[in-house]
Amino acid sequence: MKRKLFIDFDNTIIDTIQAYCDVYNELYCDYPNFQTAEAHLVNQYNMCDQCKLVTNVLDIFQHPLFFKFAEFINHNTYEVLEKLDNKYQLIICSIGIPKNLAYKALWLEKKLPFIKDYVLISNPTCKMNKSIVNMEGAVFLDDIPSNLYSSNAERKILFGKRYIWNKEWDGEWVRSWSEVEGRFL
């Protein structure tokens, strides 16, 4: 039996910040006081520092354009996940609201067809806590420290760049899928 590897979706598999900024730029470009959002300048988890005209963050996450713009976070994400699938049982574990989760499932089915297991947690407030999922004995890869802290996974690894919302993490950290490949394959 393969060991379980739980993997977050947003900012772990896809570049959520870039997709969010792309949707914002598309939807708000004709608004007064619009300024182009630049993903590399985002410092706030809700992207409000770049996407200043958004009044409800969840509107962007459940907009169909979000998943049109959603791309893999690294150039080799697909290839590394495909290799990991030979060694681990890959399980996508993500929090969202119903429409967002439905779009995530469709995106995963199309872009990562070899991954069959998803745990999609409907959470209207999007509180970052995945303790509802039993990850005992598993490895868990996520970009949000509170998701990792709340998990009972045996091995917890923070994924991605250092931001204001994840800088307090003092555990294992990987910054790219190349680093994941180096540690797991």
Tab-separated table of C-alpha atoms in Angstrom:
chain	number	residue	atom	x	y	z
A	1	MET	CA	0.000	0.000	0.000
A	2	LYS	CA	1.297	3.449	-0.934
A	3	ARG	CA	1.865	6.097	1.710
A	4	LYS	CA	-0.635	8.971	1.520
A	5	LEU	CA	0.523	12.395	0.398
A	6	PHE	CA	-2.075	15.130	0.956
A	7	ILE	CA	-1.528	18.186	-1.237
A	8	ASP	CA	-3.210	21.556	-1.018
A	9	PHE	CA	-4.501	23.155	-4.232
A	10	ASP	CA	-4.208	26.960	-3.982
A	11	ASN	CA	-0.644	28.305	-4.091
A	12	THR	CA	0.640	24.743	-3.981
A	13	ILE	CA	-0.542	23.207	-7.253
A	14	ILE	CA	-1.713	26.383	-8.956
A	15	ASP	CA	-0.420	29.941	-8.832
A	16	THR	CA	-3.471	31.337	-7.072
A	17	ILE	CA	-2.027	34.807	-6.644
A	18	GLN	CA	-1.330	35.178	-10.367
A	19	ALA	CA	-4.759	33.822	-11.346
A	20	TYR	CA	-6.471	36.116	-8.849
A	21	CYS	CA	-4.612	39.178	-10.164
A	22	ASP	CA	-5.356	38.174	-13.776
A	23	VAL	CA	-9.094	37.907	-13.035
A	24	TYR	CA	-9.032	41.210	-11.174
A	25	ASN	CA	-7.278	42.951	-14.082
A	26	GLU	CA	-9.821	41.534	-16.517
A	27	LEU	CA	-12.930	42.360	-14.477
A	28	TYR	CA	-11.964	45.738	-13.041
A	29	CYS	CA	-9.912	47.328	-15.831
A	30	ASP	CA	-12.691	49.769	-16.795
A	31	TYR	CA	-13.433	50.904	-13.227
A	32	PRO	CA	-12.431	54.395	-12.082
A	33	ASN	CA	-9.193	54.370	-10.051
A	34	PHE	CA	-8.197	50.977	-11.467
A	35	GLN	CA	-4.515	50.121	-11.184
A	36	THR	CA	-3.111	46.944	-12.679
A	37	ALA	CA	-2.584	44.268	-10.020
A	38	GLU	CA	0.871	42.735	-10.108
A	39	ALA	CA	1.128	39.285	-8.546
A	40	HIS	CA	4.808	39.646	-7.625
A	41	LEU	CA	3.909	42.648	-5.427
A	42	VAL	CA	1.196	40.898	-3.387
A	43	ASN	CA	1.933	40.898	0.346
A	44	GLN	CA	-1.536	40.311	1.802
A	45	TYR	CA	-3.226	36.907	1.818
A	46	ASN	CA	-6.493	38.409	0.502
A	47	MET	CA	-4.580	40.297	-2.239
A	48	CYS	CA	-6.173	43.584	-1.109
A	49	ASP	CA	-2.859	45.388	-1.424
A	50	GLN	CA	-2.936	44.890	-5.205
A	51	CYS	CA	-6.634	44.229	-5.925
A	52	LYS	CA	-7.985	47.280	-4.159
A	53	LEU	CA	-11.395	47.446	-5.837
A	54	VAL	CA	-12.565	43.981	-4.771
A	55	THR	CA	-15.204	44.149	-2.054
A	56	ASN	CA	-15.702	40.387	-1.622
A	57	VAL	CA	-12.602	38.214	-2.077
A	58	LEU	CA	-14.726	35.104	-2.624
A	59	ASP	CA	-16.288	36.612	-5.772
A	60	ILE	CA	-12.971	36.225	-7.579
A	61	PHE	CA	-12.375	32.682	-6.315
A	62	GLN	CA	-15.733	31.467	-7.588
A	63	HIS	CA	-15.612	33.316	-10.919
A	64	PRO	CA	-15.222	31.022	-13.976
A	65	LEU	CA	-12.351	33.180	-15.227
A	66	PHE	CA	-10.287	32.197	-12.196
A	67	PHE	CA	-9.985	28.634	-13.464
A	68	LYS	CA	-9.441	29.813	-17.028
A	69	PHE	CA	-6.379	31.734	-15.815
A	70	ALA	CA	-5.242	29.111	-13.266
A	71	GLU	CA	-1.870	27.656	-14.220
A	72	PHE	CA	0.530	25.316	-12.464
A	73	ILE	CA	2.634	27.129	-9.877
A	74	ASN	CA	5.945	25.839	-11.267
A	75	HIS	CA	6.952	24.775	-14.759
A	76	ASN	CA	7.447	21.171	-13.581
A	77	THR	CA	4.462	20.759	-11.240
A	78	TYR	CA	2.674	18.270	-13.510
A	79	GLU	CA	5.788	16.154	-14.110
A	80	VAL	CA	6.719	15.949	-10.426
A	81	LEU	CA	3.149	15.057	-9.418
A	82	GLU	CA	3.071	12.373	-12.100
A	83	LYS	CA	6.293	10.860	-10.709
A	84	LEU	CA	5.017	11.100	-7.126
A	85	ASP	CA	1.854	9.264	-8.167
A	86	ASN	CA	3.955	6.154	-8.801
A	87	LYS	CA	5.207	6.139	-5.215
A	88	TYR	CA	2.425	7.791	-3.163
A	89	GLN	CA	-1.345	7.900	-2.998
A	90	LEU	CA	-1.897	11.539	-3.946
A	91	ILE	CA	-4.890	13.224	-2.320
A	92	ILE	CA	-5.813	16.831	-3.079
A	93	CYS	CA	-7.121	18.565	0.054
A	94	SER	CA	-8.593	22.034	-0.394
A	95	ILE	CA	-10.932	24.477	1.343
A	96	GLY	CA	-13.430	26.628	-0.514
A	97	ILE	CA	-17.019	27.553	-1.139
A	98	PRO	CA	-19.265	25.237	-3.185
A	99	LYS	CA	-18.916	26.886	-6.612
A	100	ASN	CA	-15.149	27.259	-6.150
A	101	LEU	CA	-14.824	23.613	-5.129
A	102	ALA	CA	-16.839	22.467	-8.149
A	103	TYR	CA	-14.515	24.412	-10.458
A	104	LYS	CA	-11.472	22.984	-8.656
A	105	ALA	CA	-12.712	19.433	-9.212
A	106	LEU	CA	-13.248	20.101	-12.924
A	107	TRP	CA	-9.825	21.735	-13.262
A	108	LEU	CA	-8.144	18.797	-11.511
A	109	GLU	CA	-9.984	16.267	-13.651
A	110	LYS	CA	-8.793	18.019	-16.805
A	111	LYS	CA	-5.247	19.026	-15.805
A	112	LEU	CA	-4.257	16.156	-13.447
A	113	PRO	CA	-6.362	13.193	-14.618
A	114	PHE	CA	-4.145	10.617	-12.885
A	115	ILE	CA	-5.061	12.008	-9.435
A	116	LYS	CA	-8.376	10.472	-8.424
A	117	ASP	CA	-8.671	11.331	-4.727
A	118	TYR	CA	-9.887	14.717	-3.502
A	119	VAL	CA	-10.998	16.014	-0.131
A	120	LEU	CA	-12.829	19.254	-0.875
A	121	ILE	CA	-13.911	21.019	2.296
A	122	SER	CA	-16.888	23.339	1.953
A	123	ASN	CA	-16.246	26.209	4.305
A	124	PRO	CA	-18.128	29.471	3.569
A	125	THR	CA	-15.871	31.474	5.884
A	126	CYS	CA	-12.759	29.818	4.394
A	127	LYS	CA	-11.281	29.377	7.857
A	128	MET	CA	-7.866	27.848	7.293
A	129	ASN	CA	-8.075	24.631	9.296
A	130	LYS	CA	-8.027	21.102	7.853
A	131	SER	CA	-8.340	19.181	11.123
A	132	ILE	CA	-11.555	17.595	9.832
A	133	VAL	CA	-9.392	15.359	7.584
A	134	ASN	CA	-7.669	12.350	9.145
A	135	MET	CA	-4.086	12.441	7.854
A	136	GLU	CA	-2.600	10.097	10.438
A	137	GLY	CA	0.618	8.537	9.141
A	138	ALA	CA	0.571	10.721	6.010
A	139	VAL	CA	2.614	13.563	4.572
A	140	PHE	CA	0.865	16.929	4.136
A	141	LEU	CA	2.005	19.722	1.816
A	142	ASP	CA	0.265	23.108	2.188
A	143	ASP	CA	1.072	26.818	1.898
A	144	ILE	CA	-0.838	27.906	5.031
A	145	PRO	CA	0.703	27.251	8.470
A	146	SER	CA	-2.687	27.036	10.245
A	147	ASN	CA	-3.693	24.180	7.937
A	148	LEU	CA	-0.500	22.356	8.833
A	149	TYR	CA	-0.730	23.079	12.564
A	150	SER	CA	-4.333	21.836	12.677
A	151	SER	CA	-3.496	18.592	10.876
A	152	ASN	CA	-2.628	15.270	12.477
A	153	ALA	CA	-0.301	14.385	9.569
A	154	GLU	CA	2.930	12.658	10.534
A	155	ARG	CA	5.027	14.959	8.353
A	156	LYS	CA	3.966	18.551	7.637
A	157	ILE	CA	5.673	20.632	4.980
A	158	LEU	CA	5.033	24.251	4.080
A	159	PHE	CA	5.119	24.943	0.347
A	160	GLY	CA	6.018	28.109	-1.510
A	161	LYS	CA	7.546	31.528	-1.140
A	162	ARG	CA	7.877	33.346	2.155
A	163	TYR	CA	5.021	35.789	2.717
A	164	ILE	CA	3.734	37.768	5.673
A	165	TRP	CA	1.043	35.093	6.244
A	166	ASN	CA	3.445	32.132	6.454
A	167	LYS	CA	6.655	33.571	7.888
A	168	GLU	CA	6.047	32.156	11.391
A	169	TRP	CA	6.318	28.550	10.157
A	170	ASP	CA	9.380	26.959	11.729
A	171	GLY	CA	8.992	23.443	10.367
A	172	GLU	CA	10.019	21.779	7.128
A	173	TRP	CA	9.664	24.043	4.099
A	174	VAL	CA	9.950	23.558	0.335
A	175	ARG	CA	9.789	26.453	-2.075
A	176	SER	CA	9.152	24.651	-5.374
A	177	TRP	CA	8.173	21.355	-6.962
A	178	SER	CA	11.852	20.807	-7.801
A	179	GLU	CA	12.550	20.765	-4.046
A	180	VAL	CA	9.620	18.372	-3.511
A	181	GLU	CA	11.098	16.070	-6.155
A	182	GLY	CA	14.493	16.203	-4.459
A	183	ARG	CA	13.059	15.194	-1.075
A	184	PHE	CA	10.542	12.571	-2.142
A	185	LEU	CA	11.873	10.866	-5.257
